[in-house]
Short mmCIF file of C-alpha atoms and ligand atoms in Angstrom, two decimals:
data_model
loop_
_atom_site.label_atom_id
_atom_site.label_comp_id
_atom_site.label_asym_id
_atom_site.label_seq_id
_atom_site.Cartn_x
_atom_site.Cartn_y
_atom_site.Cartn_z
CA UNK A 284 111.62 86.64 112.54
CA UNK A 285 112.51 89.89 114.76
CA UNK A 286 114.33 88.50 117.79
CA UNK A 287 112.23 89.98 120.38
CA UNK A 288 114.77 89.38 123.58
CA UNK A 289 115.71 86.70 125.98
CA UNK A 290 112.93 85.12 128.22
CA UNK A 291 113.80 82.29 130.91
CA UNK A 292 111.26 79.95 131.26
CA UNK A 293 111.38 78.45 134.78
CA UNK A 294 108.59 74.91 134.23
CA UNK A 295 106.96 73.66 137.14
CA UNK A 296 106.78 69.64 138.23
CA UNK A 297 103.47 69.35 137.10
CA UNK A 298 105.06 69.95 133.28
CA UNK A 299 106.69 66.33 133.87
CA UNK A 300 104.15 65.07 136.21
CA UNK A 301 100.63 65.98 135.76
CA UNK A 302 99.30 63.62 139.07
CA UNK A 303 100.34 60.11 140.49
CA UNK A 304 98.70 58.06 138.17
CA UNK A 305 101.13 59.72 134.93
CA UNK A 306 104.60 59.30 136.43
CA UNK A 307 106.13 56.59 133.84
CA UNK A 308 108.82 57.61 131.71
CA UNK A 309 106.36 57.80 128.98
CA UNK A 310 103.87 60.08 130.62
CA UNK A 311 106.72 62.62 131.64
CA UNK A 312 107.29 62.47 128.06
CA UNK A 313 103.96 63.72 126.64
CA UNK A 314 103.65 65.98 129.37
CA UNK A 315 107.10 67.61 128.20
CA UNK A 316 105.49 67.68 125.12
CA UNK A 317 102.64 69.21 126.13
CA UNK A 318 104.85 72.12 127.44
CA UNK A 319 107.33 72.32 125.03
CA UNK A 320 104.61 72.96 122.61
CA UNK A 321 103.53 76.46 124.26
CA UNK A 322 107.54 77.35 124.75
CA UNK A 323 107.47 76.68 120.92
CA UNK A 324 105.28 79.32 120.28
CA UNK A 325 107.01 81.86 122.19
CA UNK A 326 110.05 80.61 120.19
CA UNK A 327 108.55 81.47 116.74
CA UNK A 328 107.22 85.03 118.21
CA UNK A 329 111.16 85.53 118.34
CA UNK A 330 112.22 85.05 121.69
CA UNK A 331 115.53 83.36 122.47
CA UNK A 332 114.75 81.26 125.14
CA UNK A 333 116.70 80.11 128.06
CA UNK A 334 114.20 76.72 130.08
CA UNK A 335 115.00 76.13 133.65
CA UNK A 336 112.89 72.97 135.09
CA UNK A 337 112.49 71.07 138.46
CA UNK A 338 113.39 67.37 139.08
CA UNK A 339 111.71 66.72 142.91
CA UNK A 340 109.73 63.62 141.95
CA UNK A 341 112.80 62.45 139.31
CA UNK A 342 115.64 62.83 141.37
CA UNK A 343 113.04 61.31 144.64
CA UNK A 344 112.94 57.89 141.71
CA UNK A 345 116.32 57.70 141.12
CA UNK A 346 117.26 57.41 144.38
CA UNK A 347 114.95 55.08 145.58
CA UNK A 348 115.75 52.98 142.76
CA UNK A 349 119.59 53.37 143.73
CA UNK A 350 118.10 52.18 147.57
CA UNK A 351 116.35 49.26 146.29
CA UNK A 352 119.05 48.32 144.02
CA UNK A 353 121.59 48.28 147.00
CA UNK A 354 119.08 46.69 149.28
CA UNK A 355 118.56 43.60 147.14
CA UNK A 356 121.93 43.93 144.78
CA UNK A 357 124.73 44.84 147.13
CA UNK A 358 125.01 47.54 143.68
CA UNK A 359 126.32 50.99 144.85
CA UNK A 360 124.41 54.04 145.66
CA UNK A 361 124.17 56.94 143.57
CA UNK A 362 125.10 60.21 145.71
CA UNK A 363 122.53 63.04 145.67
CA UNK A 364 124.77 65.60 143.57
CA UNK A 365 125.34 63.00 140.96
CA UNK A 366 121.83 61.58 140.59
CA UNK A 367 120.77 65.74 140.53
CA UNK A 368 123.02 65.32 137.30
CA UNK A 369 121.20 61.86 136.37
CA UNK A 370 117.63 64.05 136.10
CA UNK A 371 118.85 66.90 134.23
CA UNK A 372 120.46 64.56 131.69
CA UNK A 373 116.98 62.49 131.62
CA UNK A 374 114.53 65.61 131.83
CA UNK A 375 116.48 67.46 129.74
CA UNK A 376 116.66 64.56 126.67
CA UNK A 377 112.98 64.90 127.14
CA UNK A 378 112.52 68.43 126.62
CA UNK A 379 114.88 69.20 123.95
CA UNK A 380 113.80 65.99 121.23
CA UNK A 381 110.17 67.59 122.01
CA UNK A 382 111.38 70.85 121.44
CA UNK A 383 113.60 69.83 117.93
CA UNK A 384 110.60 68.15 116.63
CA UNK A 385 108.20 70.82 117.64
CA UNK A 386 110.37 73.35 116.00
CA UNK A 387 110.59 70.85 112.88
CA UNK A 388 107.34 70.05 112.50
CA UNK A 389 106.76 74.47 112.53
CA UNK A 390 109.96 74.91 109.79
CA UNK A 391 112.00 76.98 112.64
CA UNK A 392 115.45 76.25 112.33
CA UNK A 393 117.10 76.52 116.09
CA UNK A 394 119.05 74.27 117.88
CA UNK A 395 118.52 73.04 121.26
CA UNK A 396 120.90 71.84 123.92
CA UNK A 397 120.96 70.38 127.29
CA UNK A 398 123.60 72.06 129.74
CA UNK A 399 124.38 69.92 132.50
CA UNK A 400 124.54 72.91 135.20
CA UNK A 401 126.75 73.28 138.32
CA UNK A 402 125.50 75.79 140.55
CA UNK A 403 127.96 76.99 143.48
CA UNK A 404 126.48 77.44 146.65
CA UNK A 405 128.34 78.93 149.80
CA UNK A 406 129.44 76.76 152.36
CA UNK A 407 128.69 78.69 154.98
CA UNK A 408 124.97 79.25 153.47
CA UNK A 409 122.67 78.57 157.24
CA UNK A 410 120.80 75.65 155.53
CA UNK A 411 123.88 73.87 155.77
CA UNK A 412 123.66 74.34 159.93
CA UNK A 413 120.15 73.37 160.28
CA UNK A 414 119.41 71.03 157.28
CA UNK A 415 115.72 70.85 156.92
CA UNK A 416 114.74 69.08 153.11
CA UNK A 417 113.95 65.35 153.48
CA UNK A 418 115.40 63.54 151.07
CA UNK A 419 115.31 59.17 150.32
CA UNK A 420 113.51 56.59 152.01
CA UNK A 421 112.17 56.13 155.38
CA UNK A 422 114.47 53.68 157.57
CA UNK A 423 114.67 52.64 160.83
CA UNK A 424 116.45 53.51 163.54
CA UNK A 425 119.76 51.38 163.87
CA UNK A 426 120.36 52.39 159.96
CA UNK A 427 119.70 55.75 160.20
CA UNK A 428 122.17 56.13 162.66
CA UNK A 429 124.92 53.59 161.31
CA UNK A 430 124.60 56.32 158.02
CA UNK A 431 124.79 59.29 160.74
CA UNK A 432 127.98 57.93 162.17
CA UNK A 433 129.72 56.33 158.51
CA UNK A 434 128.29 58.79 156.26
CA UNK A 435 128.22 61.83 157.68
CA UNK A 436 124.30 61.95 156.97
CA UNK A 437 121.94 64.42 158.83
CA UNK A 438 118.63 62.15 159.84
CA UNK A 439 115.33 63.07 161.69
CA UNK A 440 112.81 60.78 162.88
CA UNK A 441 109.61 61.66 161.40
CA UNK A 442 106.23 61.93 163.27
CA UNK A 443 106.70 57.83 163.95
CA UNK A 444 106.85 56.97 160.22
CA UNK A 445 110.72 56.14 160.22
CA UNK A 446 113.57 58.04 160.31
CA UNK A 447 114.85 59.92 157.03
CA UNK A 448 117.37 61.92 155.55
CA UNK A 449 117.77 65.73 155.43
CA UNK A 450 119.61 68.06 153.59
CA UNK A 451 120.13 71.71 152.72
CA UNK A 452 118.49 74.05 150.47
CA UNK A 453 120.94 77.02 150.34
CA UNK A 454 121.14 79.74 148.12
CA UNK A 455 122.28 79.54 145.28
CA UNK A 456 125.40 81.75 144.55
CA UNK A 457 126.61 81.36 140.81
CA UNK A 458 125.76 79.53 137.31
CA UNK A 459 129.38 77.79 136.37
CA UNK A 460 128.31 77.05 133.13
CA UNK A 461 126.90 81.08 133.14
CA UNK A 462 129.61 81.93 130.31
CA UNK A 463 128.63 78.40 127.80
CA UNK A 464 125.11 79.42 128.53
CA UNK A 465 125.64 82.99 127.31
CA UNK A 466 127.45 81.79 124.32
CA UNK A 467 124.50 79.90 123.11
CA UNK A 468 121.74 82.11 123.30
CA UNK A 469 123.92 84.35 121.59
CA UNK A 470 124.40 81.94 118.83
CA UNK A 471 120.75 81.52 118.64
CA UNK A 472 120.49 78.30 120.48
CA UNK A 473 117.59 77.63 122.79
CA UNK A 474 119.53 76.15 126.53
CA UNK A 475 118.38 73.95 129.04
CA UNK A 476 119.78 75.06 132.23
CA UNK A 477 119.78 74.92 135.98
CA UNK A 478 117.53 71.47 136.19
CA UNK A 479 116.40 71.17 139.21
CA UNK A 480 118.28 74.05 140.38
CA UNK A 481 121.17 72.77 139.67
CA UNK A 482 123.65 70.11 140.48
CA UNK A 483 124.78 72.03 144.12
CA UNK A 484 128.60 72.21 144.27
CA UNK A 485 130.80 74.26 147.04
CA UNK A 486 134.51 75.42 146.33
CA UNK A 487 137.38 74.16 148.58
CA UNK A 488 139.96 76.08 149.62
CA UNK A 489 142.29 75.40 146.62
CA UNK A 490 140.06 76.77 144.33
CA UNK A 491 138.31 73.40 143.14
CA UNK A 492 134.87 72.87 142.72
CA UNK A 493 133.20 69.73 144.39
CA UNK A 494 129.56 68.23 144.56
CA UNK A 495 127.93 68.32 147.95
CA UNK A 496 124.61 66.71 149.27
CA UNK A 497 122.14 69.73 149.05
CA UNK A 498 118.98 70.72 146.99
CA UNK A 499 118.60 73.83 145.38
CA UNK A 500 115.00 75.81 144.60
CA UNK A 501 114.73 75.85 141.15
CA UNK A 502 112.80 79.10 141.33
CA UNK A 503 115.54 80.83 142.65
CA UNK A 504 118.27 78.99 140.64
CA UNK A 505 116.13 80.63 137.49
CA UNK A 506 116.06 83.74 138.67
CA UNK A 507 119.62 83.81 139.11
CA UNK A 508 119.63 82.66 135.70
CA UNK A 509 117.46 85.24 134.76
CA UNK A 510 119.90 88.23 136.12
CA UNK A 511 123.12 86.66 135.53
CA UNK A 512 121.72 86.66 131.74
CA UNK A 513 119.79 89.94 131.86
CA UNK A 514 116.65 88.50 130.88
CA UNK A 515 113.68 90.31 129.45
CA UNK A 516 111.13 88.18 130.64
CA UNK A 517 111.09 85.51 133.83
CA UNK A 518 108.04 83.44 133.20
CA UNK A 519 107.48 80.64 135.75
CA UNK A 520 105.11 78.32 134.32
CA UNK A 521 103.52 76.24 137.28
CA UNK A 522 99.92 74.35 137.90
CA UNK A 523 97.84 77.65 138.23
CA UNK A 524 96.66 79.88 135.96
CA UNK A 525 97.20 83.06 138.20
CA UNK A 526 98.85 83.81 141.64
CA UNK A 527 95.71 84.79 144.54
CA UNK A 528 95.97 86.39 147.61
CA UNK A 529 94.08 84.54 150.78
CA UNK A 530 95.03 81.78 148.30
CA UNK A 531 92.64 78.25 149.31
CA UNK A 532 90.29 80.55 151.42
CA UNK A 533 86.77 81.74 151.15
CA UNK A 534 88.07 85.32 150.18
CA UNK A 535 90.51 84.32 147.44
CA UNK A 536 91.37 87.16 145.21
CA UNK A 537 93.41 86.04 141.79
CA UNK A 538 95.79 88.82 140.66
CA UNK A 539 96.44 90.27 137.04
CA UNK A 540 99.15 92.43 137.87
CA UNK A 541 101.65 92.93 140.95
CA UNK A 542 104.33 95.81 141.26
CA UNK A 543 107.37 94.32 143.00
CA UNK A 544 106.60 96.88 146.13
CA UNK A 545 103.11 95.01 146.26
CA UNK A 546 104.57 91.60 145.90
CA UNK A 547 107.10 92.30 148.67
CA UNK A 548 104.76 93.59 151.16
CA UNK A 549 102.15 90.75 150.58
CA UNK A 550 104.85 87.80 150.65
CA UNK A 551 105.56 89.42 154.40
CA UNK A 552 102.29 89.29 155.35
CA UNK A 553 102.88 85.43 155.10
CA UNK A 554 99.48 84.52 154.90
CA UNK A 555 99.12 84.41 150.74
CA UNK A 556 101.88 82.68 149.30
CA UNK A 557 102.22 79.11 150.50
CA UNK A 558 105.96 78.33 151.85
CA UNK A 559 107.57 75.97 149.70
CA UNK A 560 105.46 76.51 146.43
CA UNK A 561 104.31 80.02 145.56
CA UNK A 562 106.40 81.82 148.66
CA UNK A 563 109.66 80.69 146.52
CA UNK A 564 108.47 82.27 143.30
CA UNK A 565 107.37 85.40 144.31
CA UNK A 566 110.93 85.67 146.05
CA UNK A 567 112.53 84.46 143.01
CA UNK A 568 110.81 87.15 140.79
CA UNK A 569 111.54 89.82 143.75
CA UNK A 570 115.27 89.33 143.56
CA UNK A 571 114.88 89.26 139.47
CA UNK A 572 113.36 92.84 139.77
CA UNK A 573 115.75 93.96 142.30
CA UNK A 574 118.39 93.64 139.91
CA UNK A 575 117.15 95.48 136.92
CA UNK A 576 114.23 92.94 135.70
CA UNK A 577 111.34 94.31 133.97
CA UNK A 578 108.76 91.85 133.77
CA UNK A 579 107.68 88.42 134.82
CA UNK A 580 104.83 86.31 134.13
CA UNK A 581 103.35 83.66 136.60
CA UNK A 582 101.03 81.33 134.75
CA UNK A 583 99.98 77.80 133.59
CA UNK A 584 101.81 76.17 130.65
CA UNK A 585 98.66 76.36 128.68
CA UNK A 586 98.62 80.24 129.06
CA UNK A 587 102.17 81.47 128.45
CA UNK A 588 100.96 82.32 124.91
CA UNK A 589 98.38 84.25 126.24
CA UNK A 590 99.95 85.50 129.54
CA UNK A 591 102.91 87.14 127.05
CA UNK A 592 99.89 89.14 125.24
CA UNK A 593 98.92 90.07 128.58
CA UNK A 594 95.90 88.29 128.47
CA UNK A 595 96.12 86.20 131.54
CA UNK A 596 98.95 85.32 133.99
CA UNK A 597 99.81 87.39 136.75
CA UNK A 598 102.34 90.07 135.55
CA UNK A 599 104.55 91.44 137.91
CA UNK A 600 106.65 94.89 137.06
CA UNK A 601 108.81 96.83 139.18
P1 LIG B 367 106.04 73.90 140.84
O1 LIG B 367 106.31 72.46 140.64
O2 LIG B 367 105.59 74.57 139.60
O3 LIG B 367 107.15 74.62 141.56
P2 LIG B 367 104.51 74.17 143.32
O4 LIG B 367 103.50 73.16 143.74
O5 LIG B 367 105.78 74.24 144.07
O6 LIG B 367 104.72 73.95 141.76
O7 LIG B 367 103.86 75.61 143.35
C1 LIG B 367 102.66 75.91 142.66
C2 LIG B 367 101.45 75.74 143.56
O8 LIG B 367 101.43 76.76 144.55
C3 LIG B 367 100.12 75.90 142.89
O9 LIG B 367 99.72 74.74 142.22
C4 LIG B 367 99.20 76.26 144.05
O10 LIG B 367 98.54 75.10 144.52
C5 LIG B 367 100.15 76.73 145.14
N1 LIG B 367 99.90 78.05 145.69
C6 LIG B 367 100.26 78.41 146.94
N2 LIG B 367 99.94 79.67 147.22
C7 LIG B 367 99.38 80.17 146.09
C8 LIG B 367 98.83 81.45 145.73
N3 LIG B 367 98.83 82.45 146.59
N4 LIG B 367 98.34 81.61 144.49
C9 LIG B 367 98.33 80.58 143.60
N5 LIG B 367 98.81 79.34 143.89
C10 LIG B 367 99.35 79.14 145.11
MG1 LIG B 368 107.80 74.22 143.55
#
């Protein structure tokens, strides 16, 4: 088949997760399958593929299971960076076995692979001054602060429910594993990257790089992807069909095509793009165009075939 280019495929939570009652191990694992069925496709049109995913919900169970554990065990916790590494080892064994036996079951020989991801983040980035993501279980007061004062941990008491961790969401600066990545969708291989954003790590002054207590925006972690690789294509796959403006209201408009000038000038407005969901998207495909993209797709999972014929989807274009 005629390779056709490089497309990064940023998937959505609700890939893993389709609602609270399919959150098992199992469910995430047909829903993957679901997914990986429609990144097949593109696959077999020729496209060398590059799949950047979230982890909110995953890395949210591993560390509540590392809470409980301690609470009842005495066992050790799991620190945020390392159970960010935990998910994209998990999410990503889910995704690629789909993806092998998807691409088996078609007679398309490709490999897949997992990367397990740093992505650097700077230091001085303002989240880390005013820390804003909750993160871990509710607790009360006397333990929130004993972790303030031992641990170093930022806490805020929420709305009377308890008080809970926060932590940043900064920018994120470079891939470390950019060069391995590049290598193997040169050789052909389809690469699962960034998960959840990637594991955030900071350099020290010597050079080193070390894991720090942060969460990144996996939209923007695969649009850095996306330009750091030149991609031809960004598609973020998420739970709708097409982006809207007055999205939710009585006026709701859904849009088939966006030129980056448009996009930038409606995300200002701030009344269309919901912070925290689509706002992060349209910003991730804004910087993506910005640095010499060409196209990107937003659409369901169920439509990327389609959305790629430019049949659906929201297409933005610079
Ligand atoms: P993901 O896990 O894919 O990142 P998010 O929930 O963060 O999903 O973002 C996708 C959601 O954004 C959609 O399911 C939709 O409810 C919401 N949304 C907010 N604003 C818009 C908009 N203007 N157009 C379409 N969807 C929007
Ligand atoms: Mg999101």
């Amino acid at each position: 088949m005629a390779r056709k280019g490089v497309a990064v495929v940023a998937i959505g939570g609700n890939s893993l997760i389709k609602d609270k009652n399919h959150q098992s191990v199992e469910d995430q694992y047909l829903a993957a399958k679901e997914t990986t069925k429609h990144i097949a496709d593109m696959i077999e049109d020729g496209w060398d593929v590059a799949i950047g995913h979230g982890n909110g919900p995953q890395v949210g169970f591993i560390l509540r299971r590392s809470e409980i554990a301690a609470q009842v065990e005495g066992m050790h916790e799991v620190p945020l960076d390392v159970c960010g590494a935990d998910s994209q080892g998990a999410i990503g064994y889910a995704l690629q076995q789909n993806l092998q036996n998807e691409l088996r079951r078609r007679g398309v020989k490709k490999s897949v692979a997992t990367v397990v991801t740093q992505v650097l983040v700077d230091r001085n980035d303002n989240a880390f001054v005013n820390p804003t993501k909750p993160i871990g279980s509710f607790m009360e007061e006397p333990e929130a602060k004993r972790r303030e004062t031992e641990m170093g941990w930022n806490m805020v008491e929420d709305s009377g429910r308890g008080w809970r961790r926060v932590v940043a969401s900064p920018i994120p600066q470079e891939v470390v594993e950019i060069d391995a990545v590049r290598e193997l969708i040169e050789a052909g291989t389809i690469v699962i990257t960034v998960g959840g954003g990637g594991i955030p790590v900071v350099r020290e002054a010597n050079g080193d790089i070390i894991g720090t207590a942060a969460v990144i925006d996996k939209d923007y972690a695969s649009s850095l992807l996306a330009r750091l690789i030149n991609a031809d294509v960004f598609v973020i796959s998420t739970a709708v069909e097409k982006v809207a403006l007055n999205y939710g209201k009585p006026d709701q408009k859904w849009l088939d095509k966006l030129t980056v000038a448009e996009a930038k000038a409606y995300l200002a407005e701030g009344s269309h793009f919901a912070k925290g969901s689509m706002a992060p998207k349209i910003q991730a495909i804004i910087w993506f165009m910005e640095n010499g993209g060409k196209k990107a797709i937003i659409t369901n999972p169920e439509n990327i075939g389609r959305a790629m014929r430019g049949e659906t989807g929201t297409l933005i274009v610079p």
